[in-house]
Short mmCIF file of the N, C-alpha and C atoms (twelve columns), coordinates in Angstrom:
data_MODEL
# 
_entry.id   MODEL 
# 
loop_
_atom_site.group_PDB 
_atom_site.id 
_atom_site.type_symbol 
_atom_site.label_atom_id 
_atom_site.label_alt_id 
_atom_site.label_comp_id 
_atom_site.label_asym_id 
_atom_site.label_seq_id 
_atom_site.Cartn_x 
_atom_site.Cartn_y 
_atom_site.Cartn_z 
_atom_site.pdbx_PDB_model_num 
ATOM 1   N N  . MET A 1  99.964 140.468 113.985 1 
ATOM 2   C CA . MET A 1  99.244 139.208 113.836 1 
ATOM 3   C C  . MET A 1  97.762 139.523 113.633 1 
ATOM 4   N N  . ARG A 2  97.192 138.977 112.572 1 
ATOM 5   C CA . ARG A 2  95.757 139.125 112.341 1 
ATOM 6   C C  . ARG A 2  94.978 138.203 113.285 1 
ATOM 7   N N  . ILE A 3  93.765 138.589 113.574 1 
ATOM 8   C CA . ILE A 3  92.912 137.779 114.455 1 
ATOM 9   C C  . ILE A 3  92.712 136.377 113.879 1 
ATOM 10  N N  . THR A 4  92.769 136.257 112.562 1 
ATOM 11  C CA . THR A 4  92.587 134.954 111.917 1 
ATOM 12  C C  . THR A 4  93.816 134.053 112.063 1 
ATOM 13  N N  . ASP A 5  94.907 134.571 112.623 1 
ATOM 14  C CA . ASP A 5  96.118 133.781 112.850 1 
ATOM 15  C C  . ASP A 5  96.111 133.056 114.195 1 
ATOM 16  N N  . LEU A 6  95.066 133.258 115.001 1 
ATOM 17  C CA . LEU A 6  94.988 132.564 116.283 1 
ATOM 18  C C  . LEU A 6  94.967 131.062 116.050 1 
ATOM 19  N N  . GLU A 7  95.490 130.312 117.002 1 
ATOM 20  C CA . GLU A 7  95.583 128.858 116.869 1 
ATOM 21  C C  . GLU A 7  94.480 128.157 117.648 1 
ATOM 22  N N  . ALA A 8  93.779 127.261 116.965 1 
ATOM 23  C CA . ALA A 8  92.676 126.508 117.581 1 
ATOM 24  C C  . ALA A 8  93.171 125.740 118.807 1 
ATOM 25  N N  . GLY A 9  92.360 125.777 119.858 1 
ATOM 26  C CA . GLY A 9  92.680 125.068 121.085 1 
ATOM 27  C C  . GLY A 9  93.589 125.842 122.023 1 
ATOM 28  N N  . THR A 10 94.014 127.014 121.613 1 
ATOM 29  C CA . THR A 10 94.931 127.814 122.416 1 
ATOM 30  C C  . THR A 10 94.150 128.821 123.258 1 
ATOM 31  N N  . ALA A 11 94.558 128.953 124.528 1 
ATOM 32  C CA . ALA A 11 93.928 129.912 125.439 1 
ATOM 33  C C  . ALA A 11 94.701 131.227 125.395 1 
ATOM 34  N N  . TYR A 12 93.949 132.318 125.353 1 
ATOM 35  C CA . TYR A 12 94.514 133.660 125.331 1 
ATOM 36  C C  . TYR A 12 93.931 134.467 126.486 1 
ATOM 37  N N  . THR A 13 94.726 135.391 126.993 1 
ATOM 38  C CA . THR A 13 94.268 136.329 128.006 1 
ATOM 39  C C  . THR A 13 94.186 137.703 127.355 1 
ATOM 40  N N  . VAL A 14 93.117 138.412 127.653 1 
ATOM 41  C CA . VAL A 14 92.918 139.750 127.082 1 
ATOM 42  C C  . VAL A 14 93.860 140.728 127.775 1 
ATOM 43  N N  . ARG A 15 94.604 141.498 126.975 1 
ATOM 44  C CA . ARG A 15 95.547 142.501 127.478 1 
ATOM 45  C C  . ARG A 15 94.911 143.876 127.563 1 
ATOM 46  N N  . GLN A 16 94.054 144.179 126.586 1 
ATOM 47  C CA . GLN A 16 93.443 145.502 126.458 1 
ATOM 48  C C  . GLN A 16 91.976 145.319 126.105 1 
ATOM 49  N N  . SER A 17 91.105 146.089 126.713 1 
ATOM 50  C CA . SER A 17 89.673 145.922 126.459 1 
ATOM 51  C C  . SER A 17 89.310 146.324 125.030 1 
ATOM 52  N N  . PHE A 18 88.256 145.702 124.520 1 
ATOM 53  C CA . PHE A 18 87.687 146.054 123.222 1 
ATOM 54  C C  . PHE A 18 86.235 145.620 123.200 1 
ATOM 55  N N  . THR A 19 85.494 146.169 122.253 1 
ATOM 56  C CA . THR A 19 84.086 145.842 122.088 1 
ATOM 57  C C  . THR A 19 83.882 145.256 120.712 1 
ATOM 58  N N  . ASP A 20 83.148 144.152 120.619 1 
ATOM 59  C CA . ASP A 20 82.899 143.552 119.312 1 
ATOM 60  C C  . ASP A 20 81.772 144.300 118.604 1 
ATOM 61  N N  . ASP A 21 81.420 143.856 117.408 1 
ATOM 62  C CA . ASP A 21 80.448 144.556 116.570 1 
ATOM 63  C C  . ASP A 21 79.018 144.474 117.106 1 
ATOM 64  N N  . ARG A 22 78.771 143.565 118.055 1 
ATOM 65  C CA . ARG A 22 77.438 143.442 118.660 1 
ATOM 66  C C  . ARG A 22 77.359 144.124 120.012 1 
ATOM 67  N N  . GLY A 23 78.449 144.779 120.422 1 
ATOM 68  C CA . GLY A 23 78.457 145.480 121.698 1 
ATOM 69  C C  . GLY A 23 78.958 144.673 122.874 1 
ATOM 70  N N  . VAL A 24 79.521 143.486 122.629 1 
ATOM 71  C CA . VAL A 24 80.071 142.668 123.716 1 
ATOM 72  C C  . VAL A 24 81.397 143.286 124.155 1 
ATOM 73  N N  . LEU A 25 81.500 143.651 125.429 1 
ATOM 74  C CA . LEU A 25 82.706 144.233 125.988 1 
ATOM 75  C C  . LEU A 25 83.615 143.119 126.502 1 
ATOM 76  N N  . VAL A 26 84.843 143.109 126.021 1 
ATOM 77  C CA . VAL A 26 85.848 142.131 126.438 1 
ATOM 78  C C  . VAL A 26 86.857 142.885 127.299 1 
ATOM 79  N N  . LEU A 27 87.106 142.389 128.506 1 
ATOM 80  C CA . LEU A 27 87.897 143.124 129.495 1 
ATOM 81  C C  . LEU A 27 89.269 142.499 129.741 1 
ATOM 82  N N  . PRO A 28 90.250 143.321 130.131 1 
ATOM 83  C CA . PRO A 28 91.567 142.782 130.481 1 
ATOM 84  C C  . PRO A 28 91.442 141.699 131.542 1 
ATOM 85  N N  . GLY A 29 92.189 140.634 131.341 1 
ATOM 86  C CA . GLY A 29 92.143 139.501 132.267 1 
ATOM 87  C C  . GLY A 29 91.180 138.416 131.852 1 
ATOM 88  N N  . ASP A 30 90.232 138.731 130.960 1 
ATOM 89  C CA . ASP A 30 89.328 137.694 130.449 1 
ATOM 90  C C  . ASP A 30 90.154 136.626 129.738 1 
ATOM 91  N N  . ARG A 31 89.742 135.394 129.900 1 
ATOM 92  C CA . ARG A 31 90.421 134.268 129.241 1 
ATOM 93  C C  . ARG A 31 89.519 133.761 128.120 1 
ATOM 94  N N  . LEU A 32 90.079 133.631 126.923 1 
ATOM 95  C CA . LEU A 32 89.341 133.161 125.750 1 
ATOM 96  C C  . LEU A 32 90.101 131.997 125.118 1 
ATOM 97  N N  . THR A 33 89.420 130.886 124.920 1 
ATOM 98  C CA . THR A 33 90.034 129.724 124.293 1 
ATOM 99  C C  . THR A 33 89.521 129.646 122.861 1 
ATOM 100 N N  . TYR A 34 90.406 129.891 121.920 1 
ATOM 101 C CA . TYR A 34 90.034 129.978 120.510 1 
ATOM 102 C C  . TYR A 34 89.652 128.624 119.941 1 
ATOM 103 N N  . GLU A 35 88.542 128.586 119.200 1 
ATOM 104 C CA . GLU A 35 88.099 127.361 118.542 1 
ATOM 105 C C  . GLU A 35 88.161 127.484 117.020 1 
ATOM 106 N N  . ARG A 36 87.520 128.525 116.458 1 
ATOM 107 C CA . ARG A 36 87.497 128.659 114.985 1 
ATOM 108 C C  . ARG A 36 86.942 130.029 114.611 1 
ATOM 109 N N  . HIS A 37 87.046 130.349 113.334 1 
ATOM 110 C CA . HIS A 37 86.435 131.577 112.824 1 
ATOM 111 C C  . HIS A 37 85.793 131.283 111.480 1 
ATOM 112 N N  . ARG A 38 84.916 132.186 111.098 1 
ATOM 113 C CA . ARG A 38 84.349 132.119 109.758 1 
ATOM 114 C C  . ARG A 38 84.086 133.540 109.305 1 
ATOM 115 N N  . ALA A 39 84.233 133.749 108.014 1 
ATOM 116 C CA . ALA A 39 83.912 135.053 107.434 1 
ATOM 117 C C  . ALA A 39 82.399 135.140 107.279 1 
ATOM 118 N N  . VAL A 40 81.847 136.274 107.636 1 
ATOM 119 C CA . VAL A 40 80.414 136.495 107.466 1 
ATOM 120 C C  . VAL A 40 80.238 137.130 106.082 1 
ATOM 121 N N  . PRO A 41 79.598 136.405 105.147 1 
ATOM 122 C CA . PRO A 41 79.489 136.887 103.772 1 
ATOM 123 C C  . PRO A 41 78.879 138.284 103.669 1 
ATOM 124 N N  . VAL A 42 79.413 139.064 102.770 1 
ATOM 125 C CA . VAL A 42 78.942 140.391 102.380 1 
ATOM 126 C C  . VAL A 42 79.219 141.478 103.436 1 
ATOM 127 N N  . THR A 43 79.302 141.144 104.713 1 
ATOM 128 C CA . THR A 43 79.379 142.154 105.763 1 
ATOM 129 C C  . THR A 43 80.787 142.664 106.048 1 
ATOM 130 N N  . GLY A 44 81.809 141.912 105.680 1 
ATOM 131 C CA . GLY A 44 83.173 142.300 106.020 1 
ATOM 132 C C  . GLY A 44 83.521 141.998 107.469 1 
ATOM 133 N N  . ALA A 45 82.817 141.036 108.055 1 
ATOM 134 C CA . ALA A 45 83.044 140.697 109.463 1 
ATOM 135 C C  . ALA A 45 83.523 139.255 109.602 1 
ATOM 136 N N  . PHE A 46 84.117 138.990 110.748 1 
ATOM 137 C CA . PHE A 46 84.512 137.640 111.120 1 
ATOM 138 C C  . PHE A 46 83.753 137.244 112.366 1 
ATOM 139 N N  . GLU A 47 83.237 136.033 112.380 1 
ATOM 140 C CA . GLU A 47 82.645 135.465 113.586 1 
ATOM 141 C C  . GLU A 47 83.730 134.613 114.224 1 
ATOM 142 N N  . MET A 48 84.191 135.041 115.380 1 
ATOM 143 C CA . MET A 48 85.276 134.368 116.080 1 
ATOM 144 C C  . MET A 48 84.674 133.548 117.210 1 
ATOM 145 N N  . THR A 49 84.826 132.241 117.136 1 
ATOM 146 C CA . THR A 49 84.252 131.363 118.146 1 
ATOM 147 C C  . THR A 49 85.325 130.976 119.156 1 
ATOM 148 N N  . PHE A 50 85.093 131.388 120.378 1 
ATOM 149 C CA . PHE A 50 85.908 130.991 121.513 1 
ATOM 150 C C  . PHE A 50 85.045 130.094 122.381 1 
ATOM 151 N N  . ARG A 51 85.623 129.257 123.181 1 
ATOM 152 C CA . ARG A 51 84.846 128.372 124.058 1 
ATOM 153 C C  . ARG A 51 83.936 129.200 124.977 1 
ATOM 154 N N  . GLU A 52 84.406 130.350 125.406 1 
ATOM 155 C CA . GLU A 52 83.683 131.166 126.366 1 
ATOM 156 C C  . GLU A 52 82.690 132.151 125.749 1 
ATOM 157 N N  . GLU A 53 82.883 132.517 124.484 1 
ATOM 158 C CA . GLU A 53 82.087 133.587 123.874 1 
ATOM 159 C C  . GLU A 53 82.292 133.558 122.361 1 
ATOM 160 N N  . THR A 54 81.265 133.950 121.615 1 
ATOM 161 C CA . THR A 54 81.412 134.156 120.174 1 
ATOM 162 C C  . THR A 54 81.408 135.656 119.931 1 
ATOM 163 N N  . LEU A 55 82.450 136.133 119.255 1 
ATOM 164 C CA . LEU A 55 82.599 137.558 118.984 1 
ATOM 165 C C  . LEU A 55 82.481 137.803 117.488 1 
ATOM 166 N N  . VAL A 56 81.898 138.938 117.126 1 
ATOM 167 C CA . VAL A 56 81.823 139.348 115.730 1 
ATOM 168 C C  . VAL A 56 82.692 140.596 115.591 1 
ATOM 169 N N  . LEU A 57 83.709 140.498 114.747 1 
ATOM 170 C CA . LEU A 57 84.633 141.607 114.551 1 
ATOM 171 C C  . LEU A 57 84.559 142.063 113.105 1 
ATOM 172 N N  . HIS A 58 84.173 143.308 112.909 1 
ATOM 173 C CA . HIS A 58 84.055 143.881 111.569 1 
ATOM 174 C C  . HIS A 58 85.425 144.403 111.144 1 
ATOM 175 N N  . GLU A 59 85.795 144.085 109.925 1 
ATOM 176 C CA . GLU A 59 87.134 144.425 109.446 1 
ATOM 177 C C  . GLU A 59 87.400 145.933 109.453 1 
ATOM 178 N N  . ASP A 60 86.379 146.762 109.308 1 
ATOM 179 C CA . ASP A 60 86.557 148.215 109.351 1 
ATOM 180 C C  . ASP A 60 86.379 148.770 110.765 1 
ATOM 181 N N  . ARG A 61 85.291 148.426 111.427 1 
ATOM 182 C CA . ARG A 61 84.973 149.017 112.730 1 
ATOM 183 C C  . ARG A 61 85.881 148.526 113.861 1 
ATOM 184 N N  . GLN A 62 86.363 147.312 113.772 1 
ATOM 185 C CA . GLN A 62 87.301 146.785 114.774 1 
ATOM 186 C C  . GLN A 62 88.643 146.453 114.113 1 
ATOM 187 N N  . SER A 63 89.056 147.297 113.190 1 
ATOM 188 C CA . SER A 63 90.271 147.012 112.411 1 
ATOM 189 C C  . SER A 63 91.506 146.859 113.291 1 
ATOM 190 N N  . ASP A 64 91.582 147.613 114.387 1 
ATOM 191 C CA . ASP A 64 92.744 147.478 115.260 1 
ATOM 192 C C  . ASP A 64 92.826 146.076 115.854 1 
ATOM 193 N N  . VAL A 65 91.698 145.511 116.272 1 
ATOM 194 C CA . VAL A 65 91.690 144.153 116.838 1 
ATOM 195 C C  . VAL A 65 91.955 143.124 115.737 1 
ATOM 196 N N  . VAL A 66 91.324 143.300 114.583 1 
ATOM 197 C CA . VAL A 66 91.477 142.345 113.469 1 
ATOM 198 C C  . VAL A 66 92.920 142.308 112.970 1 
ATOM 199 N N  . GLU A 67 93.528 143.464 112.801 1 
ATOM 200 C CA . GLU A 67 94.871 143.546 112.217 1 
ATOM 201 C C  . GLU A 67 96.003 143.387 113.226 1 
ATOM 202 N N  . HIS A 68 95.745 143.687 114.497 1 
ATOM 203 C CA . HIS A 68 96.804 143.675 115.519 1 
ATOM 204 C C  . HIS A 68 96.340 142.932 116.768 1 
ATOM 205 N N  . ALA A 69 95.978 141.685 116.600 1 
ATOM 206 C CA . ALA A 69 95.469 140.889 117.723 1 
ATOM 207 C C  . ALA A 69 96.452 140.835 118.885 1 
ATOM 208 N N  . GLU A 70 97.746 140.930 118.598 1 
ATOM 209 C CA . GLU A 70 98.766 140.857 119.666 1 
ATOM 210 C C  . GLU A 70 98.672 142.056 120.620 1 
ATOM 211 N N  . TRP A 71 98.054 143.162 120.198 1 
ATOM 212 C CA . TRP A 71 97.848 144.296 121.099 1 
ATOM 213 C C  . TRP A 71 96.772 143.982 122.127 1 
ATOM 214 N N  . PHE A 72 95.891 143.052 121.801 1 
ATOM 215 C CA . PHE A 72 94.722 142.774 122.630 1 
ATOM 216 C C  . PHE A 72 94.748 141.408 123.323 1 
ATOM 217 N N  . LEU A 73 95.481 140.464 122.761 1 
ATOM 218 C CA . LEU A 73 95.498 139.097 123.288 1 
ATOM 219 C C  . LEU A 73 96.928 138.609 123.460 1 
ATOM 220 N N  . GLU A 74 97.146 137.834 124.533 1 
ATOM 221 C CA . GLU A 74 98.439 137.182 124.737 1 
ATOM 222 C C  . GLU A 74 98.179 135.746 125.161 1 
ATOM 223 N N  . LEU A 75 99.155 134.889 124.955 1 
ATOM 224 C CA . LEU A 75 98.995 133.496 125.368 1 
ATOM 225 C C  . LEU A 75 98.754 133.432 126.868 1 
ATOM 226 N N  . ALA A 76 97.795 132.592 127.250 1 
ATOM 227 C CA . ALA A 76 97.457 132.460 128.679 1 
ATOM 228 C C  . ALA A 76 98.487 131.607 129.394 1 
# 
């Protein structure tokens, strides 16, 4: 499941820690409620807006999170 497949209004619990492109550390057990995403032009990144935090995930540098969100997030 790609990170862009998350469903708006759905709460997820972090399964495995990861760091976004700005250095924000997301830890196991953190709860994130997905709101929306947008592609950041030219950079190859996605700005993922959760109620609790906005994360920037670069398609190359965080490819594991972008391409395999199910490894990192599960339904809360």
